Coordinates of C-alpha atoms and ligand atoms in Angstrom, one line a residue:
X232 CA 0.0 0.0 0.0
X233 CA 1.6 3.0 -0.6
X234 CA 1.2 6.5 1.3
X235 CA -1.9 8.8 1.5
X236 CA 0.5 11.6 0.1
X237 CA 2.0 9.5 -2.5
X238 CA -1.6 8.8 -3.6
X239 CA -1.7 12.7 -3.9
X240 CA 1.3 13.1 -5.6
X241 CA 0.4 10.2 -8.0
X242 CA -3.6 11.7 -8.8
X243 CA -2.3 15.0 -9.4
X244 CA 0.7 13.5 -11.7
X245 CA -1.4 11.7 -13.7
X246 CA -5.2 11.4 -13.2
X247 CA -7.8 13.4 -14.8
X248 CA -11.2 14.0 -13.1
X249 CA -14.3 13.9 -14.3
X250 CA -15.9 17.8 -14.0
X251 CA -12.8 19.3 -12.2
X252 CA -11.1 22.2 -13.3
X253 CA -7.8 21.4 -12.9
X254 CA -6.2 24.3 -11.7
X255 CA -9.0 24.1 -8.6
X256 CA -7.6 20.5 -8.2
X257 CA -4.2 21.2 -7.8
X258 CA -4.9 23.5 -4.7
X259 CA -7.2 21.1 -2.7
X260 CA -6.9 18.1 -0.7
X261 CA -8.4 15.6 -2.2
X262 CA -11.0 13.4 -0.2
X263 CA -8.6 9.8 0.0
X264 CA -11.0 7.0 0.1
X265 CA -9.7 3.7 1.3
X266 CA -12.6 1.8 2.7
X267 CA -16.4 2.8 2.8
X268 CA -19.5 0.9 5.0
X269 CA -22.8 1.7 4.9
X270 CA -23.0 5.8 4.7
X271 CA -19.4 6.5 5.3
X272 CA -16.5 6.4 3.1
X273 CA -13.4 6.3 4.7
X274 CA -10.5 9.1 4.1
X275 CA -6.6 7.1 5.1
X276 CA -5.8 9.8 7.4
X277 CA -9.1 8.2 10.0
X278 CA -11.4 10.8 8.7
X279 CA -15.0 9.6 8.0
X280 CA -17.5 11.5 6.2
X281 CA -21.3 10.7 5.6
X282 CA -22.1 9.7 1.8
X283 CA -24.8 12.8 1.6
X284 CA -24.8 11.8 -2.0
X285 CA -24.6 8.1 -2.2
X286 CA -21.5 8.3 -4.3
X287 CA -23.2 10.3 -7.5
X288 CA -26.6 8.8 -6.7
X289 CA -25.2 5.1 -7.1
X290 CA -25.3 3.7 -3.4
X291 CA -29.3 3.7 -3.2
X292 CA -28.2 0.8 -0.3
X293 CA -25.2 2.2 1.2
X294 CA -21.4 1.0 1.0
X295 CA -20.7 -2.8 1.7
X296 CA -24.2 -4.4 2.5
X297 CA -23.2 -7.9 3.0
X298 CA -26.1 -9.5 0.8
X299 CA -24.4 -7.4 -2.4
X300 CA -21.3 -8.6 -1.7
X301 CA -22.1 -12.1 -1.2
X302 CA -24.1 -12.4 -4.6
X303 CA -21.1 -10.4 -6.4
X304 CA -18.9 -13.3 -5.0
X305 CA -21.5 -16.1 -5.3
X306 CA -21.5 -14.8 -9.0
X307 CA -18.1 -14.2 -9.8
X308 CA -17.2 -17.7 -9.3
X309 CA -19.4 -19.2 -11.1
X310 CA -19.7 -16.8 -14.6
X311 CA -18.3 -13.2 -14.5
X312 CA -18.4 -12.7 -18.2
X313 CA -19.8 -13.7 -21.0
X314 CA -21.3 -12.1 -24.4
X315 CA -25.2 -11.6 -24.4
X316 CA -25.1 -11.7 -28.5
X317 CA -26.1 -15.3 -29.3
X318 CA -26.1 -16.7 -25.8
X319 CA -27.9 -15.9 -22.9
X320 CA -27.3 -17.1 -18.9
X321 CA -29.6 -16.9 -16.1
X322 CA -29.2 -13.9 -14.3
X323 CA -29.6 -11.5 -17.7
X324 CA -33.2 -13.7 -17.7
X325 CA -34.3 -13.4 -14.2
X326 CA -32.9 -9.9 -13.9
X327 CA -35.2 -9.3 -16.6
X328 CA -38.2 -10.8 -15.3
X329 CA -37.6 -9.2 -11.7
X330 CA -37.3 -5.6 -13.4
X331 CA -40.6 -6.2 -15.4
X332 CA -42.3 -7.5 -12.7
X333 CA -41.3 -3.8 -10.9
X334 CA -41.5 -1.7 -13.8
X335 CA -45.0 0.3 -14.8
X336 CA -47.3 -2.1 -16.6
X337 CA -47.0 -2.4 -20.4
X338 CA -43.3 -2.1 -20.0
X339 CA -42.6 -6.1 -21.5
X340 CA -38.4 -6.1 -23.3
X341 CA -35.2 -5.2 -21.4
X342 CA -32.3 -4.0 -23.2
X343 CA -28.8 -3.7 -21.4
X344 CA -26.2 -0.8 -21.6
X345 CA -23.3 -0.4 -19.5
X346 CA -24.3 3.3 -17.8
X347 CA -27.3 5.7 -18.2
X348 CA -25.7 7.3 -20.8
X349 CA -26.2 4.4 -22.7
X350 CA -29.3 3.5 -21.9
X351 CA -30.1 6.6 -23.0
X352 CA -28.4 6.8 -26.4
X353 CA -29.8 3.2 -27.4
X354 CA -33.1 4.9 -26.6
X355 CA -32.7 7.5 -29.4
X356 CA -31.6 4.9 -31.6
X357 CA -34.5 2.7 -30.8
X358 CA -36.7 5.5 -31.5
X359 CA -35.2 6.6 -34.7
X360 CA -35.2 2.7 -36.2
X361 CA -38.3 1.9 -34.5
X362 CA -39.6 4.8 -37.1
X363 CA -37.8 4.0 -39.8
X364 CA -39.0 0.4 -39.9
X365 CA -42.6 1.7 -40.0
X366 CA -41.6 3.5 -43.1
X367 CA -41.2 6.7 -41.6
X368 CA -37.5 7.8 -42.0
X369 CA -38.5 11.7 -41.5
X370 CA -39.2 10.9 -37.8
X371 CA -35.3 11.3 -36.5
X372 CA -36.1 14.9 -34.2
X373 CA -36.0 14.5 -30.7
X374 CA -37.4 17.0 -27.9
X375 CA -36.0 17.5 -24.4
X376 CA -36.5 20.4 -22.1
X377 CA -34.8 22.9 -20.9
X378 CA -32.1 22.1 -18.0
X379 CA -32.2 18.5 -19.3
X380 CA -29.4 15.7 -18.3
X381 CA -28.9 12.8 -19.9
X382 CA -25.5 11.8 -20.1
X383 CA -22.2 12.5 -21.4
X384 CA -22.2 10.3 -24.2
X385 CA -22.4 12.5 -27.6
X386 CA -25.9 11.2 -27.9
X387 CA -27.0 12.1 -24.5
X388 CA -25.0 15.2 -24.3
X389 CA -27.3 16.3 -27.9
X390 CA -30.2 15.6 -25.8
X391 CA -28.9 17.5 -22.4
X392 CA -30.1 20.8 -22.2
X393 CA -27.3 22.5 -19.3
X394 CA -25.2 24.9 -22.1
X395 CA -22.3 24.4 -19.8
X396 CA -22.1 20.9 -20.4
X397 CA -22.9 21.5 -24.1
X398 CA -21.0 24.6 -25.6
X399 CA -17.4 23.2 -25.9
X400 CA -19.3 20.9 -28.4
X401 CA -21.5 22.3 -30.5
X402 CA -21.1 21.4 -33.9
X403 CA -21.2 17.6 -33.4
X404 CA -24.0 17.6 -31.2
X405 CA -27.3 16.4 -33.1
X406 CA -30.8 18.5 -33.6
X407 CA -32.7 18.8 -30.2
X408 CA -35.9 20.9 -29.6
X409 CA -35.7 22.6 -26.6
X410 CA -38.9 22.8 -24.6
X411 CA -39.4 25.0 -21.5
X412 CA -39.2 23.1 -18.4
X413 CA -42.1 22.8 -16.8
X414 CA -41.8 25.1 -13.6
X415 CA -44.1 25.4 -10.9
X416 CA -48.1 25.4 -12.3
X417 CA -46.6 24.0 -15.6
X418 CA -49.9 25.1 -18.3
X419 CA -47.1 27.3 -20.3
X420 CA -44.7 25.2 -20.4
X421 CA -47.2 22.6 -21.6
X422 CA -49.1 24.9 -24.1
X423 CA -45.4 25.4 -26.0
X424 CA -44.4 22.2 -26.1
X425 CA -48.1 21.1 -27.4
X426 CA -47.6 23.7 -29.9
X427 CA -43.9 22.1 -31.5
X428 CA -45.2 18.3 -31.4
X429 CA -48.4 19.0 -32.9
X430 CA -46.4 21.5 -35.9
X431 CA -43.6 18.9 -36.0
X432 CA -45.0 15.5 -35.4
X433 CA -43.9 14.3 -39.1
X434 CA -40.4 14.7 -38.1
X435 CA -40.2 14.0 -34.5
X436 CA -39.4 10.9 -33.3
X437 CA -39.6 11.3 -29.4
X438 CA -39.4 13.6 -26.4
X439 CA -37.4 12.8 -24.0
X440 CA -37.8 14.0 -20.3
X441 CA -36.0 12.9 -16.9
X442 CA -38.7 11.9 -14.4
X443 CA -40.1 14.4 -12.2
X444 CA -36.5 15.3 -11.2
X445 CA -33.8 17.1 -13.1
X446 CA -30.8 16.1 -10.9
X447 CA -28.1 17.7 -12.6
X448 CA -29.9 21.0 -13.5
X449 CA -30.0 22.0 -9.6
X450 CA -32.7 19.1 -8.2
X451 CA -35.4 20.6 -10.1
X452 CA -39.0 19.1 -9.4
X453 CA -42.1 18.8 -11.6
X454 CA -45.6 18.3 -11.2
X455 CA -46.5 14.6 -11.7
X456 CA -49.5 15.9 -14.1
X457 CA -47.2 17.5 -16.8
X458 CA -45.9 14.0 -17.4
X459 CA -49.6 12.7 -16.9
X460 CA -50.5 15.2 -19.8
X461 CA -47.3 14.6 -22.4
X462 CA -47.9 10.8 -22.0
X463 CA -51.4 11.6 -23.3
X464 CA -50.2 14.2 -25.4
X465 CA -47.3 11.8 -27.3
X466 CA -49.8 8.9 -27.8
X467 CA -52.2 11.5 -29.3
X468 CA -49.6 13.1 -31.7
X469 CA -47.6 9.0 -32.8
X470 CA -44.5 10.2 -31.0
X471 CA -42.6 7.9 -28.7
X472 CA -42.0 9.0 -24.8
X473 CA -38.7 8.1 -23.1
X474 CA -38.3 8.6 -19.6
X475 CA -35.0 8.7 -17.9
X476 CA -35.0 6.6 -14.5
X477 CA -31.4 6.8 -14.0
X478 CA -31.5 9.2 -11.3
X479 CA -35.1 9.2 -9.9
X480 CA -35.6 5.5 -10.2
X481 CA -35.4 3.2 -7.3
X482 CA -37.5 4.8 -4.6
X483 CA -35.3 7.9 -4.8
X484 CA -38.4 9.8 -5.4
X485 CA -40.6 8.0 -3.0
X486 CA -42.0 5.4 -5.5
X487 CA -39.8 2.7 -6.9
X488 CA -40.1 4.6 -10.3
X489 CA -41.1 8.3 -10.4
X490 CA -43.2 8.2 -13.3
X491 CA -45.1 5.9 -11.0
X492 CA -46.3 9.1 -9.3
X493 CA -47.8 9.7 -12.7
X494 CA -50.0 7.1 -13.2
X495 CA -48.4 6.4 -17.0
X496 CA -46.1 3.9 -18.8
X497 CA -43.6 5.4 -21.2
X498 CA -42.6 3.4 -24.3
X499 CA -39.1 3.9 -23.3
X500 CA -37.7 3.9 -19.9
X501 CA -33.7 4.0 -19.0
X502 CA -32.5 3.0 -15.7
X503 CA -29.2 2.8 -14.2
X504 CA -27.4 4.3 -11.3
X505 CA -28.2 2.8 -8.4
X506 CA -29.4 -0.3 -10.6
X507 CA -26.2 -2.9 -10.0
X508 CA -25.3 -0.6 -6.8
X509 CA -21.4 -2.0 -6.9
X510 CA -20.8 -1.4 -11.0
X511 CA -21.7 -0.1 -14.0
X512 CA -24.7 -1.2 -15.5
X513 CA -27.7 0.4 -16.7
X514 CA -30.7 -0.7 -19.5
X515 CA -33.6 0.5 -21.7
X516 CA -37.4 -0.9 -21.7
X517 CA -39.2 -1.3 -24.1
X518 CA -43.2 -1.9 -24.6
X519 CA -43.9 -5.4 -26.9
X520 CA -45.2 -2.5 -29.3
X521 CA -41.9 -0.9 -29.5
X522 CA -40.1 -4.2 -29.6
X523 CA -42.3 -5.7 -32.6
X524 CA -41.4 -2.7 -35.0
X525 CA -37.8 -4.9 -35.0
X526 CA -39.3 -8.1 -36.0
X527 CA -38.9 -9.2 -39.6
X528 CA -35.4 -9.4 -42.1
X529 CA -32.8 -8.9 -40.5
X530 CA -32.0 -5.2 -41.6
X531 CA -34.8 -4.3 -39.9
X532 CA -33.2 -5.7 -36.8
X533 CA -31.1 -3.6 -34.1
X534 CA -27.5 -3.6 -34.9
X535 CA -26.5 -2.4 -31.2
X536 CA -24.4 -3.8 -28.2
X537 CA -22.4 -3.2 -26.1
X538 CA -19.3 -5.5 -24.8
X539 CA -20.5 -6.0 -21.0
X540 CA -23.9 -5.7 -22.2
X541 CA -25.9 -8.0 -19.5
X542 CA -23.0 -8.7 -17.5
X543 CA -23.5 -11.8 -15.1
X544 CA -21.9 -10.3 -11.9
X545 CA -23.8 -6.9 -12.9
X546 CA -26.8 -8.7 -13.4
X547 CA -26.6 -11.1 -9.7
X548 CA -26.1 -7.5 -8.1
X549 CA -29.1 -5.9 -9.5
X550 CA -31.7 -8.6 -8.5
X551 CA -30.2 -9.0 -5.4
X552 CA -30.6 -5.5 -4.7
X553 CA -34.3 -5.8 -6.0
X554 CA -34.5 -8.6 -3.4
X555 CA -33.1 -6.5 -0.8
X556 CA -35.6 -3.2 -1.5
X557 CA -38.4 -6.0 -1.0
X558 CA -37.0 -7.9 2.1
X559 CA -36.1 -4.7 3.9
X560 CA -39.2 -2.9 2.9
X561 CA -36.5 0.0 1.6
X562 CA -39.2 2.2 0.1
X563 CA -41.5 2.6 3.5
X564 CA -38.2 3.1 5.0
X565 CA -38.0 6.1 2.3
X566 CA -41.6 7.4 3.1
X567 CA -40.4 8.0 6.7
X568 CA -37.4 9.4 6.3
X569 CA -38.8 11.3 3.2
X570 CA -40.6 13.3 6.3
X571 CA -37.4 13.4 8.3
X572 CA -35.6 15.3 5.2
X573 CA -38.8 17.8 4.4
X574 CA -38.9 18.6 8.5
X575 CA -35.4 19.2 8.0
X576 CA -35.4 21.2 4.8
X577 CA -38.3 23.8 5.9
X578 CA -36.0 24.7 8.5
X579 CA -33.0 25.3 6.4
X580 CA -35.4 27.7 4.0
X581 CA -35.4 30.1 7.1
X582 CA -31.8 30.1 7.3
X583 CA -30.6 33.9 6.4
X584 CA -29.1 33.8 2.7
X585 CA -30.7 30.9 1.6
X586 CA -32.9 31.7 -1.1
X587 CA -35.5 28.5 -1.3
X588 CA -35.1 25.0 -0.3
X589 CA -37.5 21.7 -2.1
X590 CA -37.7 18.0 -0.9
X591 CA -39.0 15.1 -3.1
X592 CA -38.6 11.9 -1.4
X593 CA -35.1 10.9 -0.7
X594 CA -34.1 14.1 -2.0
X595 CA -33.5 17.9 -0.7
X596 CA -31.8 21.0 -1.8
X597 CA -31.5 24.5 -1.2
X598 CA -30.9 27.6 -3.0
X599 CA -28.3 30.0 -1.8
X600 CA -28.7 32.3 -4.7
X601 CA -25.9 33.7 -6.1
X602 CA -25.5 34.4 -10.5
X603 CA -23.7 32.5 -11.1
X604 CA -25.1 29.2 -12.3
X605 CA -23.2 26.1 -12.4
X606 CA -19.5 28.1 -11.5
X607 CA -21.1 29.4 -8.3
X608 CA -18.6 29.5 -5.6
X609 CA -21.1 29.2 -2.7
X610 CA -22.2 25.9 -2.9
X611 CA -18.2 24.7 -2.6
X612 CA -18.0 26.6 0.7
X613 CA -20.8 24.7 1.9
X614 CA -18.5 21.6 0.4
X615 CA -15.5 22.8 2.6
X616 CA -17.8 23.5 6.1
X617 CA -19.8 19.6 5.6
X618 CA -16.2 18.4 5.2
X619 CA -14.6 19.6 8.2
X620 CA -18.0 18.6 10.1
X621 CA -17.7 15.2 8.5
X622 CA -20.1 15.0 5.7
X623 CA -19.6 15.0 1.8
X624 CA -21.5 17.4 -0.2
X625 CA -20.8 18.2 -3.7
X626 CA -23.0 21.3 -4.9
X627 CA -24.6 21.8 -8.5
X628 CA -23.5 25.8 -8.6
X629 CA -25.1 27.3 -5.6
X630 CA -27.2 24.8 -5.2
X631 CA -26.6 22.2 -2.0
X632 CA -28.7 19.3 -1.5
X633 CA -29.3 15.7 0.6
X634 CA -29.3 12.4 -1.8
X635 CA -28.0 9.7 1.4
X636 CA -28.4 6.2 0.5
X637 CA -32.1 4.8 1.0
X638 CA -31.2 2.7 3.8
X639 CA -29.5 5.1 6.0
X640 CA -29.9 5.2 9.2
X641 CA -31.9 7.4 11.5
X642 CA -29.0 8.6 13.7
X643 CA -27.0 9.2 10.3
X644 CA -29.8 10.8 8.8
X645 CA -30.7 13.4 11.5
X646 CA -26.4 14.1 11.9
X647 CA -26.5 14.4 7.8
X648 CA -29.3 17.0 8.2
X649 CA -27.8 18.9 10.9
X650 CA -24.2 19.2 9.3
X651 CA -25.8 20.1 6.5
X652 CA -28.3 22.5 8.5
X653 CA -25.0 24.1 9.8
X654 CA -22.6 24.4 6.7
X655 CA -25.5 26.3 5.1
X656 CA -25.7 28.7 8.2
X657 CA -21.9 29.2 7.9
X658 CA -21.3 29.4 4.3
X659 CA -24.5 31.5 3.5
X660 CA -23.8 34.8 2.3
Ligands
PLP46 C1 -26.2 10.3 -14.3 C2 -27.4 10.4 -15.2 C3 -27.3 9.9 -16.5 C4 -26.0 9.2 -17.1 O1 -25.7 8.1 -16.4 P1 -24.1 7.6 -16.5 O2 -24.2 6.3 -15.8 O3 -23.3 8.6 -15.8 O4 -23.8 7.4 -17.9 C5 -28.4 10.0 -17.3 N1 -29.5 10.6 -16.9 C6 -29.6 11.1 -15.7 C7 -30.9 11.7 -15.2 C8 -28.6 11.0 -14.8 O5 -28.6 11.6 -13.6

């Protein structure tokens, strides 16, 4: 093992992180994570700080549950790899039937990627075939709103609606119609984006929305109904829906998929994240409608994959965790402490400074203003006060919020809360 400063020394030689300036790098001390159990992760000087956002939204169950680990070895010994193109094994097949079996009803062909971002990408490809095979090769526009993440694939970044994230690209990014997001009483934002799928129906394919949360984009929430209404809205107009699950799904919203809270099926839905909770995974459903459009010669097949595609150890890990959200009745766990975070979170909106706060299951944020969108500097002194308290926060801009893993527990939650409740006090302006 070598030294917590040589690790330092080696990271800043020759590592290069993802969304890190790297002049900002080279001035801080890193975070050193050698070991990590249930909400904590570990630093190698004896630090500990709480996982206030399960790892990037990954660690719906914590760090280490011993059920996880024991499938990953179970799994590993047996098969750890093998292609999914012209072969199958059993835990791609049960995985399968377990997701179904959980996803909204309708919802009957799972498809597996390697993140979200492909999940997501295979979803605009789906879309545009699934058109194309139904002799309708104009259909290849997609819409997505406003504040939209999707990915950092080319395909998903097209679709991702954060200009940050976008600019240094343009040019190679494909065609997206932006649509407002669907703020507050949402009847604009719903009237304009009626208006561009009714003019453009011939040559859109789909729209593509994240589920009631836009994660990246500062833990925006929507109403429930605008999704009720574009679900109605798409079928009306023969354009496809997608909804991205990566983040909301898996109770992080309160329901085990946020679009439950809608009351629809989309004809696409990608999931990932917290799916495989150890590594990467993620996958696109599909309605038998969707699927059927692919049926026929063998052009009119899907010419897609992806090397780990259904990975056996992935695959173990993510029914086990399904097994898990059932045996430990993980999502009335989250309807309690969804209470314990929105108790928490109209507090912190009194705080002097901060400018709004907003809760949504699993989830809260606040607002601590500032202009300066995604390079605002007061949500990383909120980073620096959580760290020296013990917690790990890492801000969207000036936005600071909660994401802990769904099974933390209640003496975790309520110090999570209160480090967080006190950063903000010392780090608003
Ligand atoms: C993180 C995220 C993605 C991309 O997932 P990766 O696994 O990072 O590729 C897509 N959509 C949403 C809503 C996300 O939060």
């Amino acid at each position: 093992m070598i030294s917590r400063s040589e690790v330092v020394r080696l990271d800043r030689a020759h590592l290069w992180h993802p969304y890190t300036p790297a002049d900002t790098w080279e001035t801080t001390d890193p975070i050193v994570v050698v070991r990590a159990k249930g909400s904590y992760l570990f630093d190698a000087n004896g630090s500990r700080y709480l996982d206030g956002n399960s790892s990037w939204w990954v660690a719906a169950l914590g760090h280490g549950h011993p059920r996880l680990l024991a499938a990953m070895q179970a799994q590993a010994s047996e098969l750890a790899h093998c292609a999914l193109a012209g072969i199958t094994h059993e835990p791609a097949v049960l995985l399968a039937q377990d997701l179904l079996r959980t996803a909204p009803a309708g919802l009957s062909r799972v498809f597996y990627t390697d993140d979200g971002s492909t999940a997501i990408d295979l979803a605009v490809k789906m879309s545009v075939q699934s058109f194309k095979n139904r002799g309708m090769p104009k259909k290849v526009r997609f819409v997505a709103l406003e504040g939209a993440f999707h990915g950092d694939t080319v395909g998903a970044t097209s679709l991702g609606g954060v200009d940050v994230f976008r600019k240094p690209y343009a040019g190679v990014l494909f065609d997206c119609v932006r649509a407002d997001f669907p703020e507050g009483s949402y009847a604009r934002a719903f009237e304009i984006i009626s208006d561009i799928i009714e003019r453009d129906r011939d040559s859109i394919a789909a729209v593509v929305v994240e589920s009631l949360v836009q994660g990246s984009a500062g833990m925006r929430f929507y109403d429930p109904a605008y999704l009720r209404e574009l679900r109605a809205l798409t079928e009306r107009a023969g354009v496809l829906l997608i909804v991205d699950e990566v983040f909301a799904g898996y109770g992080r919203t309160g329901t085990m998929w946020a679009c439950e809270q809608a009351g629809i099926t989309p004809d696409l839905m990608c999931i990932g994240k917290a799916m495989s909770a150890l590594i990467p995974m993620g996958a696109t459903l599909a309605t038998e409608a969707v699927f059927d459009t692919f049926r026929g010669s063998k052009d009119r097949a899907l010419w897609y994959g992806h090397t780990f595609c259904g990975n056996p150890i992935g695959a173990a890990l993510a029914r086990e965790l399904l097994a898990i959200y059932k045996d430990e009745r993980i999502l009335e766990q989250v309807e309690r402490k969804a209470n314990v975070i929105a108790k928490a979170f109209a507090r912190i909106a009194e705080i002097h400074g901060v400018r709004g706060t907003r809760h949504l299951g699993m989830i809260g944020a606040a607002d601590l203003g500032g202009s300066d969108g995604y390079f605002g500097g007061l949500g990383w002194r909120v980073y620096e006060e959580a760290r020296r308290r013990g917690a790990y926060l890492r801000p969207l801009g000036d936005t600071v919020y909660v994401c802990p893993p769904l099974n933390i527990e209640d003496a975790d939650l309520e110090m999570l809360l209160s480090i967080f409740e006190e950063s903000v006090r010392a780090a608003a302006p």
